[in-house]
Amino acid sequence: MVRHLLEIDDLTPEELLAVFDLAESERPPQVLAGKGMALIFEKPSARTRNSMEMAVVELGGHPVTIRPDEIGIDVRESAEDIARTLACYHGAIGARVYAHDKVERMASVASVPVVNMLSDAAHPLQALADVLTMRQQLGGLAGRIVAWVGDANNVARSLAIACGMADMEFRIAAPVGYCFDDNDLDRIRTSGIEPVLADTPEDAVAGAHVVYTDVWTSMGQEAERRERLDAFSAYTVDATLMAAVADGGIFMHCLPAHPGEEVTREVLDGAHARIWQQAENRMHAARGLLAFLLS
């Protein structure tokens, strides 16, 4: 049976740990030897492109990056027919898209694994890299507290689900109108976690082992920038906020960052930050996932 990864809990908790073990293997299995992987980008990304291309290379394969104008999903050709076509040539397909239903439709017909490299609903590859980084930095994951400060976006949603799978506590502090909606909360609860909706950033980070934030205005939300800057003005992660974390606590950000908005430069460059280990782990986590899906 072909396995896909459209959201992080397409893996079981046990499989999540298996992916981490493969991610840290010094001898990656050459599961893509003599094969290609199609990497579709509706939305550009420095980390996703480089980490995925190198993960494919390290598994013996050949990455083929495809720009949006080359295929025109649902304009020149349907998502389904694009997936059918690419499966004729490649051992796997990755897609970084706006609408989540595009990766769902690709996976519904593809004869090879489809990996969601980001959609408006989920970012499972980021969640894999994040929890892998937490495991490396904190040791055991069970009982650890992850505090998200800012917009309840696709990264937050996938991370919350991953925290549930790893038996961690997930807290979030977000302005009214920017927290998880009822559908998101129901989806997160399927992982076995009840997210803690904190009233303030201070409440969220008190005693936390991980403080995480993301940009306030994501790609495609540029028209909302001024409104978002006003709404999130009290949600900047600074040194005062980080002083409330547990001993050994760390700061994480999926990047790119906007210093002076969601986080200060002092925190980004400070002793708590693990942002570059996160960035590197995007490649290792992707390699472990592909090794698992193609084994």
Short mmCIF file of C-alpha atoms in Angstrom, two decimals:
data_model
loop_
_atom_site.label_atom_id
_atom_site.label_comp_id
_atom_site.label_asym_id
_atom_site.label_seq_id
_atom_site.Cartn_x
_atom_site.Cartn_y
_atom_site.Cartn_z
CA MET A 1 0.00 0.00 0.00
CA VAL A 2 1.29 3.45 -0.91
CA ARG A 3 1.82 5.68 2.13
CA HIS A 4 1.45 9.46 1.95
CA LEU A 5 2.17 12.25 4.44
CA LEU A 6 -0.37 15.05 4.23
CA GLU A 7 -0.48 15.80 7.97
CA ILE A 8 1.84 14.69 10.74
CA ASP A 9 -0.57 12.13 12.17
CA ASP A 10 -0.61 10.16 8.93
CA LEU A 11 2.14 8.52 10.98
CA THR A 12 1.44 6.69 14.23
CA PRO A 13 3.36 7.74 17.36
CA GLU A 14 5.53 4.65 16.94
CA GLU A 15 6.20 5.48 13.29
CA LEU A 16 7.11 9.04 14.27
CA LEU A 17 9.93 7.67 16.43
CA ALA A 18 11.00 5.36 13.59
CA VAL A 19 11.26 8.37 11.27
CA PHE A 20 13.43 10.15 13.84
CA ASP A 21 15.73 7.14 14.08
CA LEU A 22 16.07 7.06 10.29
CA ALA A 23 16.68 10.82 10.27
CA GLU A 24 19.69 10.33 12.54
CA SER A 25 21.06 7.29 10.70
CA GLU A 26 24.64 7.70 9.48
CA ARG A 27 23.94 5.34 6.58
CA PRO A 28 20.68 6.42 4.91
CA PRO A 29 19.09 3.59 2.90
CA GLN A 30 19.34 4.30 -0.82
CA VAL A 31 15.61 3.96 -1.38
CA LEU A 32 15.62 6.44 -4.28
CA ALA A 33 18.60 4.98 -6.14
CA GLY A 34 18.00 5.41 -9.84
CA LYS A 35 14.76 7.32 -9.22
CA GLY A 36 13.60 10.92 -9.18
CA MET A 37 11.38 12.90 -6.85
CA ALA A 38 9.16 15.64 -8.26
CA LEU A 39 9.09 18.74 -6.01
CA ILE A 40 6.21 21.08 -6.91
CA PHE A 41 6.39 24.66 -5.60
CA GLU A 42 3.34 26.91 -5.82
CA LYS A 43 4.93 28.83 -2.93
CA PRO A 44 8.71 29.43 -2.92
CA SER A 45 10.90 28.46 0.04
CA ALA A 46 14.64 28.47 0.68
CA ARG A 47 14.58 25.82 3.43
CA THR A 48 12.01 23.51 1.88
CA ARG A 49 13.65 23.41 -1.53
CA ASN A 50 17.20 22.94 -0.28
CA SER A 51 16.34 20.47 2.46
CA MET A 52 14.15 18.33 0.19
CA GLU A 53 16.57 18.34 -2.73
CA MET A 54 19.47 17.29 -0.53
CA ALA A 55 17.39 14.67 1.29
CA VAL A 56 16.60 13.10 -2.08
CA VAL A 57 20.27 13.17 -3.08
CA GLU A 58 21.31 11.54 0.19
CA LEU A 59 18.84 8.72 -0.51
CA GLY A 60 20.43 8.12 -3.91
CA GLY A 61 17.79 9.94 -5.95
CA HIS A 62 17.50 12.87 -8.32
CA PRO A 63 15.31 15.84 -7.30
CA VAL A 64 13.36 17.68 -10.00
CA THR A 65 12.04 21.05 -8.79
CA ILE A 66 8.98 22.30 -10.69
CA ARG A 67 7.83 25.93 -10.76
CA PRO A 68 4.12 26.82 -10.72
CA ASP A 69 4.16 28.20 -14.27
CA GLU A 70 5.46 24.88 -15.58
CA ILE A 71 2.37 22.92 -14.58
CA GLY A 72 -0.40 25.34 -13.55
CA ILE A 73 -2.29 23.18 -11.06
CA ASP A 74 -6.02 23.25 -11.91
CA VAL A 75 -5.34 25.81 -14.66
CA ARG A 76 -3.37 23.95 -17.30
CA GLU A 77 -4.10 20.54 -15.81
CA SER A 78 -5.93 19.12 -12.81
CA ALA A 79 -4.09 18.22 -9.63
CA GLU A 80 -5.09 14.61 -10.21
CA ASP A 81 -3.69 14.42 -13.73
CA ILE A 82 -0.47 16.14 -12.67
CA ALA A 83 0.00 13.49 -9.98
CA ARG A 84 -0.72 10.68 -12.43
CA THR A 85 1.78 12.12 -14.90
CA LEU A 86 4.58 12.67 -12.39
CA ALA A 87 4.11 9.19 -10.94
CA CYS A 88 5.08 7.82 -14.36
CA TYR A 89 8.58 9.24 -13.93
CA HIS A 90 9.29 9.59 -10.22
CA GLY A 91 9.50 7.51 -7.08
CA ALA A 92 7.75 10.16 -4.97
CA ILE A 93 6.03 13.55 -5.27
CA GLY A 94 6.31 16.55 -2.96
CA ALA A 95 3.98 19.54 -3.21
CA ARG A 96 4.13 22.97 -1.55
CA VAL A 97 0.76 24.55 -2.26
CA TYR A 98 -1.79 27.06 -1.05
CA ALA A 99 -4.99 24.97 -0.90
CA HIS A 100 -4.72 21.75 1.11
CA ASP A 101 -7.23 19.94 -1.09
CA LYS A 102 -4.64 19.91 -3.90
CA VAL A 103 -2.34 17.55 -2.02
CA GLU A 104 -5.34 15.48 -0.95
CA ARG A 105 -6.45 15.09 -4.55
CA MET A 106 -2.93 14.23 -5.69
CA ALA A 107 -2.63 11.56 -3.02
CA SER A 108 -6.04 10.10 -3.93
CA VAL A 109 -4.75 9.00 -7.35
CA ALA A 110 -0.95 8.82 -7.09
CA SER A 111 0.74 5.44 -7.31
CA VAL A 112 3.78 6.80 -5.43
CA PRO A 113 4.04 8.57 -2.05
CA VAL A 114 2.85 12.19 -1.95
CA VAL A 115 4.41 14.45 0.69
CA ASN A 116 2.82 17.72 1.76
CA MET A 117 5.70 20.21 1.79
CA LEU A 118 3.27 22.88 3.09
CA SER A 119 -0.37 23.79 2.57
CA ASP A 120 -2.68 26.37 4.08
CA ALA A 121 -3.82 23.74 6.60
CA ALA A 122 -0.65 21.88 7.54
CA HIS A 123 3.15 21.82 7.57
CA PRO A 124 4.05 18.27 8.66
CA LEU A 125 7.67 18.45 7.49
CA GLN A 126 8.26 21.41 9.77
CA ALA A 127 6.64 19.56 12.67
CA LEU A 128 8.91 16.57 12.06
CA ALA A 129 12.02 18.75 12.14
CA ASP A 130 10.77 20.64 15.20
CA VAL A 131 10.03 17.61 17.35
CA LEU A 132 13.28 15.97 16.22
CA THR A 133 15.10 19.11 17.43
CA MET A 134 13.23 18.99 20.74
CA ARG A 135 14.17 15.36 21.24
CA GLN A 136 17.84 16.14 20.59
CA GLN A 137 17.83 19.17 22.90
CA LEU A 138 15.55 18.02 25.71
CA GLY A 139 15.98 14.26 25.73
CA GLY A 140 12.68 12.60 26.57
CA LEU A 141 9.62 14.32 25.12
CA ALA A 142 6.82 13.08 27.36
CA GLY A 143 5.60 15.76 29.75
CA ARG A 144 7.53 18.60 28.11
CA ILE A 145 5.69 21.88 27.64
CA VAL A 146 5.64 23.67 24.27
CA ALA A 147 4.40 27.26 24.27
CA TRP A 148 3.34 28.88 21.00
CA VAL A 149 3.16 32.68 20.99
CA GLY A 150 1.40 34.32 18.03
CA ASP A 151 -0.70 33.30 15.04
CA ALA A 152 -2.38 29.88 15.15
CA ASN A 153 -1.30 29.05 11.62
CA ASN A 154 -0.59 25.84 9.72
CA VAL A 155 2.77 25.39 11.47
CA ALA A 156 1.12 25.72 14.89
CA ARG A 157 -1.61 23.25 13.97
CA SER A 158 0.79 20.54 12.81
CA LEU A 159 3.07 21.12 15.79
CA ALA A 160 0.15 20.83 18.23
CA ILE A 161 -0.82 17.49 16.69
CA ALA A 162 2.79 16.30 16.87
CA CYS A 163 2.94 17.31 20.54
CA GLY A 164 -0.11 15.18 21.23
CA MET A 165 1.50 12.24 19.47
CA ALA A 166 4.65 12.66 21.59
CA ASP A 167 2.72 13.07 24.88
CA MET A 168 3.74 16.72 25.32
CA GLU A 169 1.67 19.66 26.54
CA PHE A 170 0.87 22.37 24.00
CA ARG A 171 -0.04 25.90 25.04
CA ILE A 172 -0.92 28.79 22.77
CA ALA A 173 -1.29 32.53 23.33
CA ALA A 174 -2.88 34.34 20.40
CA PRO A 175 -5.03 37.47 20.00
CA VAL A 176 -8.78 37.14 19.65
CA GLY A 177 -9.56 36.10 16.09
CA TYR A 178 -6.14 34.56 15.49
CA CYS A 179 -6.34 31.43 17.64
CA PHE A 180 -7.46 27.97 16.56
CA ASP A 181 -11.07 27.70 15.45
CA ASP A 182 -13.34 24.89 16.59
CA ASN A 183 -12.45 22.69 13.60
CA ASP A 184 -8.74 23.06 14.34
CA LEU A 185 -9.25 22.26 18.01
CA ASP A 186 -11.26 19.15 17.16
CA ARG A 187 -8.54 18.05 14.73
CA ILE A 188 -5.80 18.59 17.32
CA ARG A 189 -7.74 16.67 19.96
CA THR A 190 -7.68 13.56 17.76
CA SER A 191 -3.98 13.29 18.67
CA GLY A 192 -4.92 12.87 22.32
CA ILE A 193 -4.06 16.38 23.47
CA GLU A 194 -6.18 19.20 24.90
CA PRO A 195 -4.46 22.45 23.85
CA VAL A 196 -4.11 25.03 26.62
CA LEU A 197 -5.49 28.36 25.41
CA ALA A 198 -3.51 30.89 27.46
CA ASP A 199 -4.80 34.39 28.12
CA THR A 200 -1.40 36.06 27.68
CA PRO A 201 2.07 35.22 26.34
CA GLU A 202 3.32 35.32 29.94
CA ASP A 203 0.82 32.64 30.96
CA ALA A 204 1.82 30.47 28.01
CA VAL A 205 5.58 30.52 28.51
CA ALA A 206 5.75 30.22 32.31
CA GLY A 207 7.76 27.05 33.00
CA ALA A 208 7.72 25.99 29.35
CA HIS A 209 10.54 23.91 27.90
CA VAL A 210 10.06 25.29 24.37
CA VAL A 211 8.91 28.74 23.25
CA TYR A 212 7.95 28.90 19.58
CA THR A 213 6.77 31.71 17.33
CA ASP A 214 6.32 32.44 13.63
CA VAL A 215 5.87 35.52 11.48
CA TRP A 216 2.67 37.47 12.02
CA THR A 217 2.05 37.94 8.29
CA SER A 218 2.60 34.85 6.17
CA MET A 219 2.93 34.61 2.41
CA GLY A 220 -0.42 35.45 0.82
CA GLN A 221 -1.53 37.62 3.78
CA GLU A 222 0.29 40.80 2.77
CA ALA A 223 -2.95 42.78 2.50
CA GLU A 224 -3.58 42.10 6.21
CA ARG A 225 -0.14 43.26 7.36
CA ARG A 226 -1.12 46.52 9.07
CA GLU A 227 -4.09 44.91 10.83
CA ARG A 228 -1.92 42.02 11.99
CA LEU A 229 0.87 44.24 13.28
CA ASP A 230 -1.68 46.03 15.46
CA ALA A 231 -3.32 42.81 16.68
CA PHE A 232 -0.03 41.13 17.63
CA SER A 233 1.77 44.14 19.10
CA ALA A 234 1.81 42.59 22.61
CA TYR A 235 3.02 39.18 21.38
CA THR A 236 6.70 39.79 20.68
CA VAL A 237 8.99 37.15 22.17
CA ASP A 238 11.72 39.09 23.98
CA ALA A 239 14.32 38.44 26.67
CA THR A 240 11.85 39.23 29.46
CA LEU A 241 9.44 36.60 28.17
CA MET A 242 12.22 34.02 27.75
CA ALA A 243 13.33 34.58 31.35
CA ALA A 244 10.18 32.75 32.47
CA VAL A 245 10.96 29.44 30.76
CA ALA A 246 12.05 26.26 32.55
CA ASP A 247 15.74 25.61 33.17
CA GLY A 248 17.27 24.52 29.88
CA GLY A 249 14.35 25.91 27.92
CA ILE A 250 14.85 26.73 24.25
CA PHE A 251 13.49 29.11 21.62
CA MET A 252 12.38 27.94 18.17
CA HIS A 253 11.22 29.62 14.96
CA CYS A 254 10.57 28.02 11.57
CA LEU A 255 12.09 31.02 9.71
CA PRO A 256 12.33 33.38 7.99
CA ALA A 257 12.00 35.73 10.97
CA HIS A 258 11.10 39.40 11.13
CA PRO A 259 13.28 40.73 13.97
CA GLY A 260 11.50 43.41 15.93
CA GLU A 261 8.06 41.98 15.18
CA GLU A 262 7.33 38.46 16.45
CA VAL A 263 10.77 38.12 18.09
CA THR A 264 13.65 40.38 19.04
CA ARG A 265 17.10 40.06 17.56
CA GLU A 266 18.40 39.48 21.08
CA VAL A 267 16.38 36.27 21.36
CA LEU A 268 17.15 35.10 17.83
CA ASP A 269 20.88 35.42 18.50
CA GLY A 270 20.70 34.43 22.16
CA ALA A 271 21.61 31.35 24.15
CA HIS A 272 18.07 29.93 24.09
CA ALA A 273 17.78 29.88 20.28
CA ARG A 274 17.96 26.60 18.37
CA ILE A 275 16.77 27.99 15.04
CA TRP A 276 19.72 26.82 12.97
CA GLN A 277 19.56 23.28 14.32
CA GLN A 278 15.86 23.37 13.37
CA ALA A 279 16.76 24.52 9.87
CA GLU A 280 19.34 21.75 9.44
CA ASN A 281 16.91 19.19 10.78
CA ARG A 282 14.50 20.00 7.95
CA MET A 283 16.88 18.00 5.73
CA HIS A 284 17.44 15.16 8.19
CA ALA A 285 13.73 14.84 9.00
CA ALA A 286 12.80 14.82 5.30
CA ARG A 287 15.40 12.15 4.64
CA GLY A 288 14.06 10.02 7.49
CA LEU A 289 10.48 10.42 6.31
CA LEU A 290 11.23 9.48 2.72
CA ALA A 291 13.29 6.50 3.87
CA PHE A 292 10.33 5.37 5.93
CA LEU A 293 7.69 5.90 3.24
CA LEU A 294 9.75 4.17 0.54
CA SER A 295 11.09 1.29 2.61
#
